[in-house]
Coordinates of C-alpha atoms and ligand atoms in Angstrom, one line a residue:
L5 CA -18.1 105.7 90.9
N6 CA -17.5 103.4 93.8
F7 CA -14.2 102.2 95.2
Q8 CA -14.3 99.0 93.1
G9 CA -14.9 101.0 89.9
V10 CA -11.9 103.2 90.6
F11 CA -9.8 100.1 91.3
L12 CA -10.8 98.3 88.0
F13 CA -10.3 101.6 86.1
G14 CA -6.7 101.9 87.5
L15 CA -6.0 98.2 86.8
Y16 CA -7.1 98.6 83.2
F17 CA -4.8 101.6 82.7
F18 CA -1.9 99.8 84.4
F19 CA -2.1 96.9 82.0
F20 CA -2.8 99.2 79.0
F21 CA 0.4 101.0 79.6
L22 CA 2.4 97.9 80.4
F23 CA 1.4 96.2 77.2
S24 CA 1.7 99.2 74.9
H25 CA 5.2 99.8 76.2
L26 CA 6.2 96.2 76.0
E27 CA 5.2 96.3 72.3
V28 CA 7.5 99.3 71.7
V29 CA 10.4 97.5 73.3
I30 CA 9.8 94.3 71.3
K31 CA 9.5 96.3 68.1
A32 CA 12.7 98.3 68.7
E33 CA 14.6 95.1 69.3
H34 CA 13.1 93.5 66.2
F35 CA 14.1 96.3 63.9
S36 CA 17.5 97.0 65.4
P37 CA 20.3 96.7 62.9
W38 CA 22.2 94.7 65.5
K39 CA 19.8 91.8 64.7
G40 CA 20.9 91.9 61.1
E41 CA 17.6 93.1 59.8
Q42 CA 19.3 95.5 57.3
Q43 CA 22.2 93.6 55.9
M44 CA 24.9 95.8 54.3
Y45 CA 26.6 93.0 52.3
K46 CA 25.8 89.9 50.4
L47 CA 28.2 87.0 49.8
D48 CA 29.0 86.6 46.1
I49 CA 28.9 82.8 45.9
G50 CA 30.2 82.9 42.3
W51 CA 33.6 84.4 43.3
P52 CA 36.1 83.0 42.4
K53 CA 35.1 80.8 39.5
T54 CA 37.8 78.3 40.4
P55 CA 38.3 78.0 44.2
E56 CA 40.6 75.0 43.7
H57 CA 43.4 77.5 43.2
F58 CA 43.4 78.1 46.9
T59 CA 46.0 75.4 47.8
G60 CA 47.5 77.0 50.9
Q61 CA 46.6 79.2 53.9
T62 CA 45.1 82.4 52.5
F63 CA 46.5 85.1 54.7
C64 CA 45.9 88.3 52.8
V65 CA 44.1 89.9 49.8
A66 CA 44.6 93.2 48.0
V67 CA 42.4 94.8 45.3
D68 CA 43.6 96.8 42.4
S69 CA 40.4 98.7 41.7
V70 CA 41.9 100.6 38.7
H71 CA 42.7 97.5 36.8
G72 CA 40.0 95.2 38.3
L73 CA 42.5 92.7 39.8
V74 CA 42.5 90.8 43.1
Y75 CA 45.8 89.5 44.6
V76 CA 45.8 86.8 47.2
G77 CA 48.8 85.8 49.4
Q78 CA 48.9 82.2 50.6
R79 CA 51.3 80.1 52.6
G80 CA 52.3 76.5 52.4
D81 CA 54.8 74.0 51.0
N82 CA 55.1 73.8 47.2
V83 CA 52.3 76.2 46.6
P84 CA 52.3 79.4 44.6
K85 CA 52.5 82.2 47.1
V86 CA 50.6 84.9 45.1
L87 CA 47.4 84.2 43.1
V88 CA 46.0 86.8 40.8
F89 CA 42.2 86.8 39.9
S90 CA 40.1 89.2 38.0
K91 CA 37.4 91.0 40.0
E92 CA 34.9 88.8 38.2
G93 CA 36.6 85.7 39.7
Y94 CA 38.7 84.3 36.8
F95 CA 42.1 83.0 37.8
L96 CA 44.8 84.8 35.8
H97 CA 48.3 83.7 37.0
S98 CA 50.5 83.1 40.1
W99 CA 54.0 83.6 41.3
N100 CA 56.2 82.6 44.3
D101 CA 59.7 83.7 43.4
T102 CA 61.3 85.4 46.5
V103 CA 58.1 85.2 48.5
E104 CA 58.4 83.1 51.7
M105 CA 55.5 83.7 54.1
P106 CA 53.3 86.5 52.9
H107 CA 51.4 88.3 55.8
G108 CA 50.1 91.5 54.4
I109 CA 49.5 92.7 50.8
F110 CA 48.7 96.0 49.2
V111 CA 48.2 97.4 45.7
W112 CA 49.7 100.8 45.0
N113 CA 48.4 102.6 41.9
T114 CA 50.0 105.6 40.4
E115 CA 49.4 107.4 37.0
T116 CA 52.2 105.3 35.5
G117 CA 51.0 101.9 36.7
S118 CA 50.5 99.6 39.6
S119 CA 52.6 97.5 41.9
V120 CA 52.1 95.1 44.7
W121 CA 53.6 95.4 48.1
I122 CA 54.0 92.3 50.3
T123 CA 55.1 92.0 53.9
D124 CA 57.1 88.7 54.4
V125 CA 57.4 87.2 57.8
G126 CA 59.5 84.2 56.6
T127 CA 62.7 83.4 58.4
G128 CA 64.6 82.4 55.3
K129 CA 66.9 84.5 53.1
Y130 CA 64.0 86.7 51.8
G131 CA 62.2 87.0 55.2
H132 CA 61.6 90.0 57.5
T133 CA 61.1 92.2 54.5
V134 CA 58.6 94.4 52.8
K135 CA 58.8 93.9 49.0
Q136 CA 57.4 95.6 46.0
Y137 CA 56.6 93.5 42.9
S138 CA 55.3 94.3 39.4
P139 CA 51.8 93.0 38.6
L140 CA 53.5 89.9 37.0
G141 CA 55.7 89.2 40.0
K142 CA 59.0 90.9 39.2
L143 CA 60.8 92.0 42.3
L144 CA 61.3 95.8 42.2
Q145 CA 62.2 96.8 45.7
V146 CA 63.2 95.3 49.1
L147 CA 62.9 97.1 52.4
G148 CA 64.4 95.7 55.6
T149 CA 67.4 93.4 56.0
P150 CA 66.5 90.2 54.3
G151 CA 66.9 87.2 56.5
N152 CA 67.6 89.2 59.6
A153 CA 65.0 90.0 62.2
G154 CA 65.0 93.5 63.7
S155 CA 66.6 94.2 67.0
S156 CA 64.1 97.0 67.7
L157 CA 67.0 99.6 67.3
I158 CA 67.2 100.0 63.5
P159 CA 64.0 101.4 61.9
L160 CA 64.3 99.6 58.6
Q161 CA 65.1 96.2 60.2
F162 CA 61.8 94.5 60.5
D163 CA 60.7 91.6 62.7
Q164 CA 57.7 90.0 61.2
P165 CA 56.3 93.1 59.4
A166 CA 52.5 92.7 59.5
E167 CA 51.1 95.1 56.9
I168 CA 51.9 98.1 54.7
F169 CA 49.8 101.0 53.3
V170 CA 51.2 103.3 50.6
E171 CA 49.6 106.6 49.8
E172 CA 49.2 108.0 46.3
T173 CA 52.2 110.3 47.0
G174 CA 54.4 107.2 47.6
E175 CA 54.6 107.7 51.4
V176 CA 54.7 104.4 53.2
Y177 CA 53.3 103.2 56.5
V178 CA 54.4 99.9 57.9
V179 CA 53.2 98.1 61.0
D180 CA 56.0 96.0 62.5
G181 CA 55.0 93.5 63.5
D182 CA 53.2 90.3 63.8
G183 CA 54.5 89.2 67.2
G184 CA 58.3 90.0 66.9
M185 CA 60.6 92.2 68.9
N186 CA 59.4 95.4 67.2
N187 CA 56.0 96.8 68.1
R188 CA 55.8 99.9 66.1
L189 CA 54.3 102.1 63.3
L190 CA 56.8 103.5 60.8
K191 CA 56.3 106.2 58.2
L192 CA 58.7 106.4 55.2
S193 CA 59.1 109.0 52.5
D194 CA 58.6 108.0 48.8
D195 CA 62.4 107.3 48.7
Y196 CA 62.1 105.0 51.8
K197 CA 63.7 107.3 54.4
E198 CA 62.2 107.4 57.9
I199 CA 59.8 110.3 58.5
W200 CA 58.7 109.2 61.9
L201 CA 58.5 106.1 64.0
T202 CA 56.2 105.5 67.0
G203 CA 55.4 102.7 69.4
T204 CA 57.1 100.3 71.7
N205 CA 56.1 97.0 73.3
G206 CA 53.3 97.6 75.9
S207 CA 49.7 98.6 76.5
G208 CA 50.1 102.3 77.4
I209 CA 49.0 105.1 75.1
G210 CA 50.7 104.8 71.7
Q211 CA 52.3 101.4 72.6
F212 CA 51.5 98.2 70.7
K213 CA 51.1 94.5 71.2
I214 CA 51.1 93.1 67.7
P215 CA 50.2 96.1 65.4
H216 CA 48.6 93.9 62.8
S217 CA 47.0 96.2 60.1
V218 CA 47.3 99.8 59.0
T219 CA 45.3 102.1 56.8
V220 CA 45.0 105.9 56.2
D221 CA 41.7 107.7 55.9
A222 CA 40.8 110.7 53.8
F223 CA 41.2 113.1 56.8
G224 CA 44.9 112.7 57.5
R225 CA 44.6 110.0 60.2
V226 CA 46.5 106.6 60.4
W227 CA 44.5 103.7 61.8
V228 CA 46.2 100.7 63.4
A229 CA 44.7 97.4 64.5
D230 CA 46.5 97.0 67.8
R231 CA 45.5 93.3 68.0
G232 CA 47.1 92.1 71.3
N233 CA 45.8 95.2 73.2
K234 CA 42.3 94.6 71.7
R235 CA 42.0 98.2 70.5
I236 CA 42.4 100.4 67.5
Q237 CA 44.8 103.4 67.8
V238 CA 44.8 106.5 65.6
F239 CA 47.7 108.8 64.7
D240 CA 48.2 112.0 62.8
K241 CA 49.7 111.1 59.5
V242 CA 51.9 114.2 59.3
T243 CA 53.4 114.2 62.8
G244 CA 52.7 110.7 64.1
E245 CA 51.0 112.2 67.1
W246 CA 48.5 109.9 69.0
L247 CA 44.9 111.0 68.4
G248 CA 42.8 108.5 70.2
S249 CA 41.9 104.8 70.7
W250 CA 38.9 102.6 70.5
S251 CA 38.7 99.6 72.8
G252 CA 35.0 99.2 73.9
C253 CA 34.0 97.4 70.6
F254 CA 36.7 94.7 70.8
L255 CA 36.3 93.2 74.3
E256 CA 35.5 89.7 72.8
D257 CA 38.3 89.6 70.3
G258 CA 41.0 92.0 69.1
P259 CA 40.9 93.7 65.7
Y260 CA 42.8 91.9 62.9
S261 CA 42.3 94.3 60.0
V262 CA 41.4 98.0 59.4
R263 CA 39.9 99.1 56.0
F264 CA 37.5 101.8 55.1
T265 CA 34.5 101.5 52.9
A266 CA 34.8 103.4 49.6
D267 CA 32.9 106.4 51.0
Y268 CA 35.0 106.5 54.2
K269 CA 31.8 106.4 56.2
Y270 CA 32.6 103.0 57.8
L271 CA 35.6 101.1 59.1
I272 CA 35.5 97.3 58.5
V273 CA 37.3 95.3 61.1
A274 CA 37.9 91.5 60.9
Q275 CA 37.9 89.6 64.2
L276 CA 39.4 86.2 63.5
N277 CA 38.5 84.3 66.7
I278 CA 34.8 85.2 66.6
N279 CA 34.6 84.9 62.8
R280 CA 33.1 88.3 62.4
L281 CA 33.4 91.5 60.3
A282 CA 32.5 94.4 62.6
I283 CA 31.4 97.6 60.7
L284 CA 31.9 100.7 62.7
A285 CA 30.8 104.3 62.1
A286 CA 33.9 106.2 61.0
P287 CA 34.0 109.6 62.7
P288 CA 34.5 112.7 60.5
V289 CA 37.5 115.0 60.7
G290 CA 39.0 115.5 64.1
S291 CA 38.5 113.6 67.4
I292 CA 37.6 110.0 67.0
G293 CA 35.3 109.8 70.0
D294 CA 33.9 106.4 71.0
C295 CA 33.4 103.4 68.7
V296 CA 30.0 102.3 67.5
I297 CA 29.4 99.0 65.7
V298 CA 26.5 99.7 63.2
H299 CA 26.5 96.4 61.4
S300 CA 28.3 93.1 61.5
V301 CA 28.7 90.2 59.1
Q302 CA 28.9 86.8 60.9
L303 CA 30.9 84.3 59.1
A304 CA 30.7 80.5 59.6
D305 CA 32.6 78.9 62.5
E306 CA 36.3 78.3 62.0
T307 CA 36.4 80.6 58.9
K308 CA 39.0 82.8 60.7
P309 CA 39.0 86.0 58.7
H310 CA 42.6 87.4 58.9
L311 CA 43.0 90.4 56.6
I312 CA 40.6 92.1 54.2
D313 CA 40.6 94.7 51.4
V314 CA 38.0 96.9 49.8
D315 CA 37.5 97.7 46.1
M316 CA 37.4 101.5 46.4
K317 CA 35.4 101.6 43.1
S318 CA 32.7 99.0 43.5
G319 CA 32.7 98.8 47.3
A320 CA 33.2 95.0 47.3
V321 CA 34.9 93.6 50.4
Y322 CA 37.3 90.7 50.0
V323 CA 38.1 88.6 53.0
A324 CA 41.1 86.3 53.4
E325 CA 40.1 83.4 55.6
I326 CA 42.9 81.3 57.1
G327 CA 40.6 78.7 58.5
A328 CA 38.4 78.2 55.5
Q329 CA 41.5 78.5 53.2
Q330 CA 39.7 80.8 50.8
V331 CA 39.0 84.4 49.9
Q332 CA 35.4 85.4 49.8
K333 CA 33.8 88.4 48.1
Y334 CA 31.0 90.4 49.7
V335 CA 29.1 92.9 47.6
P336 CA 27.4 96.0 49.1
L337 CA 23.5 95.9 49.0
S338 CA 22.2 99.3 48.3
Ligands
NAG421 C1 56.1 77.7 43.4 O1 54.9 77.4 42.8 C2 54.9 76.2 42.1 C3 53.5 76.1 41.5 O2 53.1 77.3 40.8 C4 55.2 75.1 42.9 O3 55.3 73.9 42.1 C5 56.5 75.3 43.6 O4 56.8 74.3 44.5 C6 56.5 76.6 44.4 N1 57.7 76.9 45.0 C7 57.8 77.2 46.3 C8 59.2 77.4 46.8 O5 56.9 77.2 47.0
NAG422 C1 56.4 92.8 75.6 O1 56.2 93.0 77.0 C2 55.6 91.9 77.7 C3 55.4 92.4 79.1 O2 54.6 93.5 79.1 C4 56.5 90.7 77.6 O3 55.9 89.6 78.2 C5 56.8 90.4 76.2 O4 57.8 89.3 76.1 C6 57.4 91.6 75.4 N1 57.5 91.3 74.1 C7 58.6 91.6 73.4 C8 58.6 91.2 72.0 O5 59.6 92.2 73.9

């Protein structure tokens, strides 16, 4: 073996390793879930059957998975404010009595029946309230001081309440609000008395700037989309104690919604300005650690997904899109 031979031998191995490693890098990138190779959801283009019922700005959607119903809240002049569809997509009925500007909507099921809770950010005589309706639209309960925005002093005086979550036990969580004076998370008992209240205007730990969406997981934690601070904050549902925060995944755009998948393995977060649903790994019991986006669903430009809901039976995800003025249904692929 002469010098030239050794040199060529070395060169050969140099390129061999270079290319074999390059290939690994390219393959890893190609098969990464970030690239959308393994989609989690498929758009159901047949839902609803009659999209012409979307006559306003569709701000919110709630699924009654027990009865197979989907409630949509929309805003606008001379339009019905609440539309009711079947999960198959048939339009059933609508109502607008006492609803001004729906922001968030939630279906509460108990053994005796279901009801629909709506947060109303209107400024008229029914505004600044959180209201409970029968499935046909009969007003059952009003929380807040109708027509009067909160002063940040009285717990049950809301200022643009953004969303509500009601547990099976009847305990209520309200995020208040969508840009008003109050920036807080409130827990009420099943007879609507304050259990705890947390949060003030700001960006420190436990403070909020537009607490926009709220949900409770199966492990005793309350999740809040702290939209203006571009983070999600998590609290103990019994004590209201702060448990952690996720911000690294929302640098581009703040979280607008928080909803878990039916198996509580993932958190689905709508990001309105980048027209995306980010799907994050939901941490098991205890500390929430750092956030990881495992999948995403990219929606068309100007769709503006605002709030979403998940059918906890079928796993279908419904997305209320303000820009596209429609609600779309995504079904899990598995
Ligand atoms: C209520 O809805 C009906 C259509 O269902 C519409 O004609 C009416 O103008 C609406 N009222 C309000 C106050 O939006
Ligand atoms: C919240 O605080 C910021 C300053 O950090 C201020 O600009 C804003 O007006 C405050 N908002 C309310 C509703 O008080």
